[in-house]
Backbone as CSV, one residue per row, in Angstrom:
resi,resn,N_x,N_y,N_z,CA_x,CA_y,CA_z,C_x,C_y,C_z
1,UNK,0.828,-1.204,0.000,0.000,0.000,0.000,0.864,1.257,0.000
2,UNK,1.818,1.235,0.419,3.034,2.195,0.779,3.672,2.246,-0.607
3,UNK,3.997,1.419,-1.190,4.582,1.426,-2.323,4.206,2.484,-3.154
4,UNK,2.863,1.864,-3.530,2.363,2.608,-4.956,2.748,3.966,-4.288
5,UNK,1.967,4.447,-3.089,1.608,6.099,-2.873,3.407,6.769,-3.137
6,UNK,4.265,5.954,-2.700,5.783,6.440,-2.280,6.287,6.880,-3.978
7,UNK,5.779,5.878,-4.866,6.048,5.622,-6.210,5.624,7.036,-6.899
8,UNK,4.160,7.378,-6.131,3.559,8.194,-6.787,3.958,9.615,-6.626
9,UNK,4.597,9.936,-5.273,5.182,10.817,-4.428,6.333,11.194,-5.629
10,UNK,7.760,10.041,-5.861,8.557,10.226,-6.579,8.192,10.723,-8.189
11,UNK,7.394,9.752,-8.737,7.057,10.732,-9.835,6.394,12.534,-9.900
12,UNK,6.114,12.642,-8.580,5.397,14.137,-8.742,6.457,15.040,-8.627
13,UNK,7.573,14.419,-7.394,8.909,15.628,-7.522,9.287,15.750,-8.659
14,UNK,9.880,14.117,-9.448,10.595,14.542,-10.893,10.004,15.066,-11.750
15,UNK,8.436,15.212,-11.792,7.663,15.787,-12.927,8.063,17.338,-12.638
16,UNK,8.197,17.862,-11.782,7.936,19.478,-11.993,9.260,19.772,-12.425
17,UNK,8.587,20.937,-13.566,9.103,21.507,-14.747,9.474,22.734,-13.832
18,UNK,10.838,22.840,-13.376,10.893,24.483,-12.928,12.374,24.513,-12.400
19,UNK,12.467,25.777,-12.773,14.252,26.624,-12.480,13.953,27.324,-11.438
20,UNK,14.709,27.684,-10.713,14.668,28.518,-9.824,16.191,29.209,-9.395
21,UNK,15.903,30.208,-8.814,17.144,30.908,-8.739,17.139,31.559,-7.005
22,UNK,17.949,31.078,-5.795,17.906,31.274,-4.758,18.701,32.194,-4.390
23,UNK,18.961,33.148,-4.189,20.332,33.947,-3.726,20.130,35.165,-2.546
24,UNK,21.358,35.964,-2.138,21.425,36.736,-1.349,22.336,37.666,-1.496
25,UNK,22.339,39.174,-1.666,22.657,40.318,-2.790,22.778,41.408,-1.782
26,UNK,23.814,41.600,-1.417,24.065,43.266,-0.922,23.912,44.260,-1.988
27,UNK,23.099,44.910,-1.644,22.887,46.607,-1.751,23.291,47.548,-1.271
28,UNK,24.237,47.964,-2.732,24.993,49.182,-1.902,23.970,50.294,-1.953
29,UNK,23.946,51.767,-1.107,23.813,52.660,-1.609,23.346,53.304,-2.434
30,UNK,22.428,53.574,-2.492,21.874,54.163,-3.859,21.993,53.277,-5.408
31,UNK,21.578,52.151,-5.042,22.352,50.749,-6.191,20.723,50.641,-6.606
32,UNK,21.027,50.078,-7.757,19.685,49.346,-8.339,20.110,48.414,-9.208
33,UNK,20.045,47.269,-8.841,20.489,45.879,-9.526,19.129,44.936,-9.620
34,UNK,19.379,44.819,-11.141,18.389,44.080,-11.461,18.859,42.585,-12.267
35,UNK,17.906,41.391,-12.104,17.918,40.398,-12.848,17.046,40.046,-13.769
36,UNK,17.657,38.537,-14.078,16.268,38.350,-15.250,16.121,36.917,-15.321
37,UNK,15.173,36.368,-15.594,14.629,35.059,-15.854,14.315,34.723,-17.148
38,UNK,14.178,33.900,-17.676,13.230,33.748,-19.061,12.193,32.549,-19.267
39,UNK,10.978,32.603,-19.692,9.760,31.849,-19.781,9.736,31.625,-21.175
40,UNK,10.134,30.263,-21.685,9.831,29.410,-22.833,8.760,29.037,-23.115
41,UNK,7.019,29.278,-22.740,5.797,28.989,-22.920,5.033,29.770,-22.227
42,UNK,4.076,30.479,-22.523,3.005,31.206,-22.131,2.378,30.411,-21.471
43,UNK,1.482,31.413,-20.018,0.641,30.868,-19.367,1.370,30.247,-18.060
44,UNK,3.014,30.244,-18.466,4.085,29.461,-17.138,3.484,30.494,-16.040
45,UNK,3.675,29.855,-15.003,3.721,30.274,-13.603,5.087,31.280,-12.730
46,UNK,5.244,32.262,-12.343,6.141,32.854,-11.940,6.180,33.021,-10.644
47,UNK,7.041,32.793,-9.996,7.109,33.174,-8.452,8.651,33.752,-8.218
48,UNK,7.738,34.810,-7.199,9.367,35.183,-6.678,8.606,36.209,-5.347
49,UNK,10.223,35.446,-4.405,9.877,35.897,-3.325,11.236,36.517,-2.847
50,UNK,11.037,37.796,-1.637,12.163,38.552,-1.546,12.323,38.817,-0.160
51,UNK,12.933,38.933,0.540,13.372,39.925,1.876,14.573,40.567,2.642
52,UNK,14.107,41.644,3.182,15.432,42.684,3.649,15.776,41.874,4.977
53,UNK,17.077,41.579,5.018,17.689,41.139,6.118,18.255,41.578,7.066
54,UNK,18.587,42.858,6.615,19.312,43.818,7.266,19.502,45.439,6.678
55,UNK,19.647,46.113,7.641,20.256,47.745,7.008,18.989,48.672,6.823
56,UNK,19.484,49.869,7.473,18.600,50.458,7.434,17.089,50.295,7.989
57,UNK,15.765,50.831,7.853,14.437,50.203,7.910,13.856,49.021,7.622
58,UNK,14.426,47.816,6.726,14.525,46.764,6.151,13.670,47.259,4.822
59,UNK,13.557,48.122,4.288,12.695,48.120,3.357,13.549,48.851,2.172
60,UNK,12.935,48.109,0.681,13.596,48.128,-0.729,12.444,48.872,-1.698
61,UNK,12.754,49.405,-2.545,12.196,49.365,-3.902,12.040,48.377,-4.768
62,UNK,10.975,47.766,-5.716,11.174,46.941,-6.133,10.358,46.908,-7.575
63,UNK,10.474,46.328,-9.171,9.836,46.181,-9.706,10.086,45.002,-10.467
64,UNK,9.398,44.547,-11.333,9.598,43.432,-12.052,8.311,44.102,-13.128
65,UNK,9.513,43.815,-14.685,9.522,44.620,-15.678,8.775,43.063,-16.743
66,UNK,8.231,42.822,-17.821,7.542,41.748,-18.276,8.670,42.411,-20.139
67,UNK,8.977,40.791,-20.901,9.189,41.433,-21.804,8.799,43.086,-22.671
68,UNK,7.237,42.946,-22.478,7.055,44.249,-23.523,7.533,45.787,-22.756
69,UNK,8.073,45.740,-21.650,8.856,46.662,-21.053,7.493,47.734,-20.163
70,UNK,6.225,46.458,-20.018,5.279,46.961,-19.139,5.689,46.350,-17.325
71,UNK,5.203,47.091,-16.619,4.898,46.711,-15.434,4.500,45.784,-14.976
72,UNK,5.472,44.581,-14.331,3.864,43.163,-13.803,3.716,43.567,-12.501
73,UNK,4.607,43.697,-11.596,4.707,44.170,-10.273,5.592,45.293,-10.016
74,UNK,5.365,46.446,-8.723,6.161,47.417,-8.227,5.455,47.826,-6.914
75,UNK,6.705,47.908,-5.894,6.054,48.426,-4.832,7.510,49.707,-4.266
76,UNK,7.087,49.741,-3.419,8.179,51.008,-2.841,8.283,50.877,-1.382
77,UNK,9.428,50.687,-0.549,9.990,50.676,0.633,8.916,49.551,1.681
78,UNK,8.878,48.733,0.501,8.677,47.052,1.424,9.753,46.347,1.821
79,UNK,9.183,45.096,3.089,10.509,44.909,3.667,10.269,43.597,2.911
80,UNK,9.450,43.048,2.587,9.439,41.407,1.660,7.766,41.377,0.729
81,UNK,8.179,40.118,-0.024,7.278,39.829,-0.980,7.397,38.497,-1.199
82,UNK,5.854,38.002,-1.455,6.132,36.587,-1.959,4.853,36.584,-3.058
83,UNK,5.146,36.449,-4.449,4.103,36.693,-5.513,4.322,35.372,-6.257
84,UNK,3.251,35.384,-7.070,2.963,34.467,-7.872,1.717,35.292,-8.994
85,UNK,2.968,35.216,-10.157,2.087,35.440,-11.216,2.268,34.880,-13.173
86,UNK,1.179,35.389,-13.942,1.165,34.644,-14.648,2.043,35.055,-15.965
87,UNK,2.860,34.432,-16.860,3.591,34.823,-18.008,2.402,35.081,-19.240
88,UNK,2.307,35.940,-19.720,1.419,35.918,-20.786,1.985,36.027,-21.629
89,UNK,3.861,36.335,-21.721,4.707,36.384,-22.884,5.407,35.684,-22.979
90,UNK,6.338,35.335,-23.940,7.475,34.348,-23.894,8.807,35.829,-23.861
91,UNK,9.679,35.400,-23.048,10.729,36.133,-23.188,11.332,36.216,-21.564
92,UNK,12.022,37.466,-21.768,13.110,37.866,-20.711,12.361,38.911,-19.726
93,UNK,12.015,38.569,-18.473,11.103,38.828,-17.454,12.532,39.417,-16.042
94,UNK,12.780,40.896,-16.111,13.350,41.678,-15.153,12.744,42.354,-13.972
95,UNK,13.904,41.783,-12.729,13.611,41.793,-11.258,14.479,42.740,-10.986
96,UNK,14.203,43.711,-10.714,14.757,45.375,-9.903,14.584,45.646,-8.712
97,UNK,15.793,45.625,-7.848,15.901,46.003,-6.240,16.744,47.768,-6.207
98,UNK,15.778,48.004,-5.799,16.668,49.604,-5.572,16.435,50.307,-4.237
99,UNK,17.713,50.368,-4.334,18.103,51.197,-2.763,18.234,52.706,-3.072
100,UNK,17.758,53.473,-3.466,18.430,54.803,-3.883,17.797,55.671,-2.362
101,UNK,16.864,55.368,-2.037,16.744,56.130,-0.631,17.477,56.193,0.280
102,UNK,18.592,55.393,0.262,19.955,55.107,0.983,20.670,56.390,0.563
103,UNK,21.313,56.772,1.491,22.570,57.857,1.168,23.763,56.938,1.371
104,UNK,23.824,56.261,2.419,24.723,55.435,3.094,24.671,53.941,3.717
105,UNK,22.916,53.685,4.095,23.140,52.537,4.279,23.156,51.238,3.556
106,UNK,23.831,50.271,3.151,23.605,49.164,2.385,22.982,48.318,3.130
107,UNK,22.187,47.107,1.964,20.956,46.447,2.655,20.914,45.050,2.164
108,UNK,21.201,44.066,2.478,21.238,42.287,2.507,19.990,41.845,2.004
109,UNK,19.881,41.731,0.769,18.074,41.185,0.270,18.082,39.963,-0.382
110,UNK,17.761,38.582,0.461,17.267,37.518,0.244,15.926,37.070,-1.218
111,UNK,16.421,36.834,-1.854,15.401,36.412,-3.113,15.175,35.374,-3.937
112,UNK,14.319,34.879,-4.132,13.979,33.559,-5.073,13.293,33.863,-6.240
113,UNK,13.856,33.533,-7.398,12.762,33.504,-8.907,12.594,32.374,-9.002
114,UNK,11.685,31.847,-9.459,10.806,30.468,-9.761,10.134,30.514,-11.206
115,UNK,10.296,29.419,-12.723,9.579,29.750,-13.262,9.076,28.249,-13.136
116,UNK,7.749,27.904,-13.624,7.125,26.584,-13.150,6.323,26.440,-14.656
117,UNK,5.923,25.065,-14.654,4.843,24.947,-15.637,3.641,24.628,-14.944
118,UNK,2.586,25.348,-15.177,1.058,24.777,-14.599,0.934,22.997,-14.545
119,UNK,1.309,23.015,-15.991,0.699,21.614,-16.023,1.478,20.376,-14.993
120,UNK,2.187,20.623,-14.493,3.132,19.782,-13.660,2.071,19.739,-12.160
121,UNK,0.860,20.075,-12.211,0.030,19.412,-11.052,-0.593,18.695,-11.281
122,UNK,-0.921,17.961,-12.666,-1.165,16.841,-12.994,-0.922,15.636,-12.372
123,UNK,-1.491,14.698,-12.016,-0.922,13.571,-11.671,-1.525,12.624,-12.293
124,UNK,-0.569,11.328,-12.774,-0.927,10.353,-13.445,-1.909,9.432,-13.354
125,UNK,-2.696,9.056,-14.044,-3.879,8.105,-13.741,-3.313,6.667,-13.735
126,UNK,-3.095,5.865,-13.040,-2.270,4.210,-12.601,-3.755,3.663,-11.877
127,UNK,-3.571,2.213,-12.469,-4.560,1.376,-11.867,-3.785,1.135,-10.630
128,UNK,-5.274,0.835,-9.976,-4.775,0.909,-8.202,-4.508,2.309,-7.402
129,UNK,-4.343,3.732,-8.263,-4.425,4.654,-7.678,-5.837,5.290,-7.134
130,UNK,-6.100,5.760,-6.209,-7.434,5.705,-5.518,-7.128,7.059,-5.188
131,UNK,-8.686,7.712,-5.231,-8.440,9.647,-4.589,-7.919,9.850,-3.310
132,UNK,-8.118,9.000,-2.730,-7.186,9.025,-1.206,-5.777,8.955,-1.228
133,UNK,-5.104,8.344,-1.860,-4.049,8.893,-2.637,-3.165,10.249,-3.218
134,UNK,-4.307,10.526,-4.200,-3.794,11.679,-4.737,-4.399,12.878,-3.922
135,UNK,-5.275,12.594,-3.052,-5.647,13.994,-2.178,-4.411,13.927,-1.115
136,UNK,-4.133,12.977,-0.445,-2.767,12.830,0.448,-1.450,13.456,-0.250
137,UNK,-1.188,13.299,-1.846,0.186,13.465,-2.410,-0.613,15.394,-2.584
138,UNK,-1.547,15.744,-2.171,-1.580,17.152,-2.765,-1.180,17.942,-1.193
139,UNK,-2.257,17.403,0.045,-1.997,17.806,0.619,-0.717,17.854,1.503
140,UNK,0.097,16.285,1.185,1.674,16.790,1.818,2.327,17.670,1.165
141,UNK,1.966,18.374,-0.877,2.541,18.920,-1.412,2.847,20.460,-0.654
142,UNK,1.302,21.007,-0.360,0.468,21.977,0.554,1.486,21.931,1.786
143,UNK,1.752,21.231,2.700,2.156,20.743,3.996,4.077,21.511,3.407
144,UNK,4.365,20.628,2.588,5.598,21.321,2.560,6.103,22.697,1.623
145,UNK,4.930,22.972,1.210,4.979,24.741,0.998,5.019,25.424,2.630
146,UNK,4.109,24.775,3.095,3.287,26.101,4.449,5.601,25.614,5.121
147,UNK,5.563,24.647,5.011,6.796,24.491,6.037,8.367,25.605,5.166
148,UNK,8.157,25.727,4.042,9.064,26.256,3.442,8.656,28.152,3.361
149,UNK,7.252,28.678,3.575,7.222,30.038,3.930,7.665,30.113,5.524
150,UNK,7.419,28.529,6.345,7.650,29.481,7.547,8.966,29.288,8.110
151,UNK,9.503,28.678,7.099,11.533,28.609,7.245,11.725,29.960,6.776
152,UNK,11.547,30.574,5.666,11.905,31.722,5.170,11.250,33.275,6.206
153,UNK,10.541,32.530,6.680,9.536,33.834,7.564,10.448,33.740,9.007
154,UNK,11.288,32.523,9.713,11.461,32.557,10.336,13.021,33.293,10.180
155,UNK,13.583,32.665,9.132,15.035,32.921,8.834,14.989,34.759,8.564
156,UNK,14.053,34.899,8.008,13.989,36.475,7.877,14.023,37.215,9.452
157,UNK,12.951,36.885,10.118,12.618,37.522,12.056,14.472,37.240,12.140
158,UNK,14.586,36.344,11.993,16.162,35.961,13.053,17.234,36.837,12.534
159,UNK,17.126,37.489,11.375,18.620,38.082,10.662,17.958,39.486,10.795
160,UNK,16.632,39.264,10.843,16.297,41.471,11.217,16.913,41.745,12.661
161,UNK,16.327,40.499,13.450,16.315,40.874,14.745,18.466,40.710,15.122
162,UNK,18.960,39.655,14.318,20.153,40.366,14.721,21.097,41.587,14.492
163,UNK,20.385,42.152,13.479,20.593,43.029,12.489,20.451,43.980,13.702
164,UNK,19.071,44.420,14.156,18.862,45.010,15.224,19.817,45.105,16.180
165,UNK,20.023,43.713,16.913,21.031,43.687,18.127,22.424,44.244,17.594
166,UNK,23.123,44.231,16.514,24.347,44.830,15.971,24.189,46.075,15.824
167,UNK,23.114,46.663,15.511,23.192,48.189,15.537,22.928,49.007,17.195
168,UNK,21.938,48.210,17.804,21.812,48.411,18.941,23.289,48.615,19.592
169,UNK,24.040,47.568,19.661,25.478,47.494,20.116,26.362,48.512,19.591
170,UNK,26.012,48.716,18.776,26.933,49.748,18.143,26.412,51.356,18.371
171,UNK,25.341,51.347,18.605,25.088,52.514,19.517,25.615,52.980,20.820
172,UNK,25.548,51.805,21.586,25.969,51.803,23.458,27.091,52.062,22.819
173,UNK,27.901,51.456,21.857,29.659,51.394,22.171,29.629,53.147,21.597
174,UNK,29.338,53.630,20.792,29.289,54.835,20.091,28.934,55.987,21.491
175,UNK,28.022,55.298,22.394,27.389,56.623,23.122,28.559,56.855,24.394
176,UNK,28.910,55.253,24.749,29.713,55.553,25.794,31.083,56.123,25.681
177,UNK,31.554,55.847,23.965,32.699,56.396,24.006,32.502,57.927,24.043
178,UNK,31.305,58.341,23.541,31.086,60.041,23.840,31.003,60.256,25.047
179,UNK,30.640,59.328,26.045,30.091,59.930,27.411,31.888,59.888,28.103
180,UNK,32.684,59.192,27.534,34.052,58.726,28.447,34.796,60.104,27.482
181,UNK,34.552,60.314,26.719,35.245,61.693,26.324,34.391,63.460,26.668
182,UNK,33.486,63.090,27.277,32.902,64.208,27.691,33.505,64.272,28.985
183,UNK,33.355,63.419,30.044,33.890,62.972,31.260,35.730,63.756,31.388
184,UNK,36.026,62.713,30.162,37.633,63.717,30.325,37.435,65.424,30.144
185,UNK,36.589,65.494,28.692,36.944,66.690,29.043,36.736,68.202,30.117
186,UNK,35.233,67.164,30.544,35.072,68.071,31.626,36.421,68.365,32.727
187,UNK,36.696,67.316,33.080,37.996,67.056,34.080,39.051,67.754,33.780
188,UNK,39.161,67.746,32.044,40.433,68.838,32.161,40.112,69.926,31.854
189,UNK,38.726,70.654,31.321,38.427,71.654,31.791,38.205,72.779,33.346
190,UNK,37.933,71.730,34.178,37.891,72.040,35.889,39.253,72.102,36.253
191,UNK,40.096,71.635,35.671,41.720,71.565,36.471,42.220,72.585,35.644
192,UNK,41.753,72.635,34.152,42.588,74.517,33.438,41.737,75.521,34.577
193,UNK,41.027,75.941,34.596,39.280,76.463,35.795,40.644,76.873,37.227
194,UNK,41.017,75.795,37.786,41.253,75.707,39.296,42.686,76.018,38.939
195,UNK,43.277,75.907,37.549,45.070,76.162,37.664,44.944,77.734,37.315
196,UNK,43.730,78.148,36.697,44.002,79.345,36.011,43.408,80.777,37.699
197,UNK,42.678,80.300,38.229,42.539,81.127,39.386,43.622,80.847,40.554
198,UNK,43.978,80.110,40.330,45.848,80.152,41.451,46.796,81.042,40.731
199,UNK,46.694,80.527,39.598,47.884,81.516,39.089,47.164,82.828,39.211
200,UNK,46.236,83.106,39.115,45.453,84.901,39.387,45.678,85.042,40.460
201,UNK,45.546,84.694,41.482,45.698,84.673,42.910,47.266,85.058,43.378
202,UNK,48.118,83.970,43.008,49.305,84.286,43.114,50.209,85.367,42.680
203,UNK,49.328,85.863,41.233,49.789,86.921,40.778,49.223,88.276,41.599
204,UNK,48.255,88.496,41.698,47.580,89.507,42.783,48.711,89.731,43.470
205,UNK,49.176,88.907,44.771,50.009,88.757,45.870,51.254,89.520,45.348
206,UNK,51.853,89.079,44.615,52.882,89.773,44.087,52.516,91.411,43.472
């Protein structure tokens, strides 16, 4: 009974038709770096998902440009995205991250392009396969999406929030070294203060 479903499991991974592109991209400064994908059949499926890891507010510019040099998506000073949409062209499909609201800070942005074929949710009709079956091979499919947004949802919280604690730290070290140089200079301001009225004093006398 295990067999067939395990059998059926393996053919559904090797069936899907899809590239994907995983990476992680510093942004300098006022940078706008863009990529590109390309879709060999209309109607393919597109996904792409993004997030700020660090720097600054965590939030990017972003667009994704469709061959005819129209708009599919754009947003402005989001900190992530996870889309899914449809190719209606064949061609070269551009992903734009821009930091230009930065004067100075650079920003760590996590991103995935995905191109997929629809038809790869198909599953094969085999004697002996029963809907209990193929509703089980959909919903573990389901099961290990929800587990793969909340790796990426989690991995994102953990690199803002250390992101946070490094700047945090770097504040205290920044404030105290002002407070340990205010400290001196008060001190050697009070001792020029107390050397400069002795010597007035002494001079008087004379």
């Amino acid at each position: 009974m295990q067999l067939p479903l395990l059998s059926y499991g393996l053919w559904a991974l090797m069936a899907v038709q899809a590239t994907a592109t995983a990476l992680t991209y510093k942004l300098g400064a006022n940078e706008e770096a863009c990529f590109y994908t390309r879709t060999e059949r209309q109607e393919e499926k597109v996904a792409f998902y993004f997030a700020v890891q660090s720097g600054g507010s965590f939030d990017i510019d972003y667009k994704v440009t469709g061959p005819n040099g129209k708009y599919v998506l754009d947003g402005q000073k989001e900190r992530q995205g996870d889309f899914v949409f449809t190719a209606r062209e064949i061609g070269d499909y551009k992903f734009c991250f821009s930091n230009e609201m930065s004067t100075y800070t650079e920003k760590f942005v996590d991103f995935e392009i995905a191109v997929e074929n629809e038809a790869r949710v198909a599953l094969p009709s085999k004697q002996g396969a029963s809907p209990e079956q193929t509703s089980t091979l959909e919903d573990f499919s389901g099961q290990l999406s929800t587990i793969t947004r909340n790796q990426k949802y989690f991995r994102t919280r953990e690199n803002r929030n250390f992101s946070t604690v490094r700047s945090t730290e770097k504040r205290i070290i920044n404030f105290s070294l002002i407070q340990i140089l205010l400290v001196v200079s008060m001190g050697a301001l009070q001792v020029f203060i107390v050397r400069f009225f002795f010597q007035g004093a002494r001079k008087g006398y004379v």
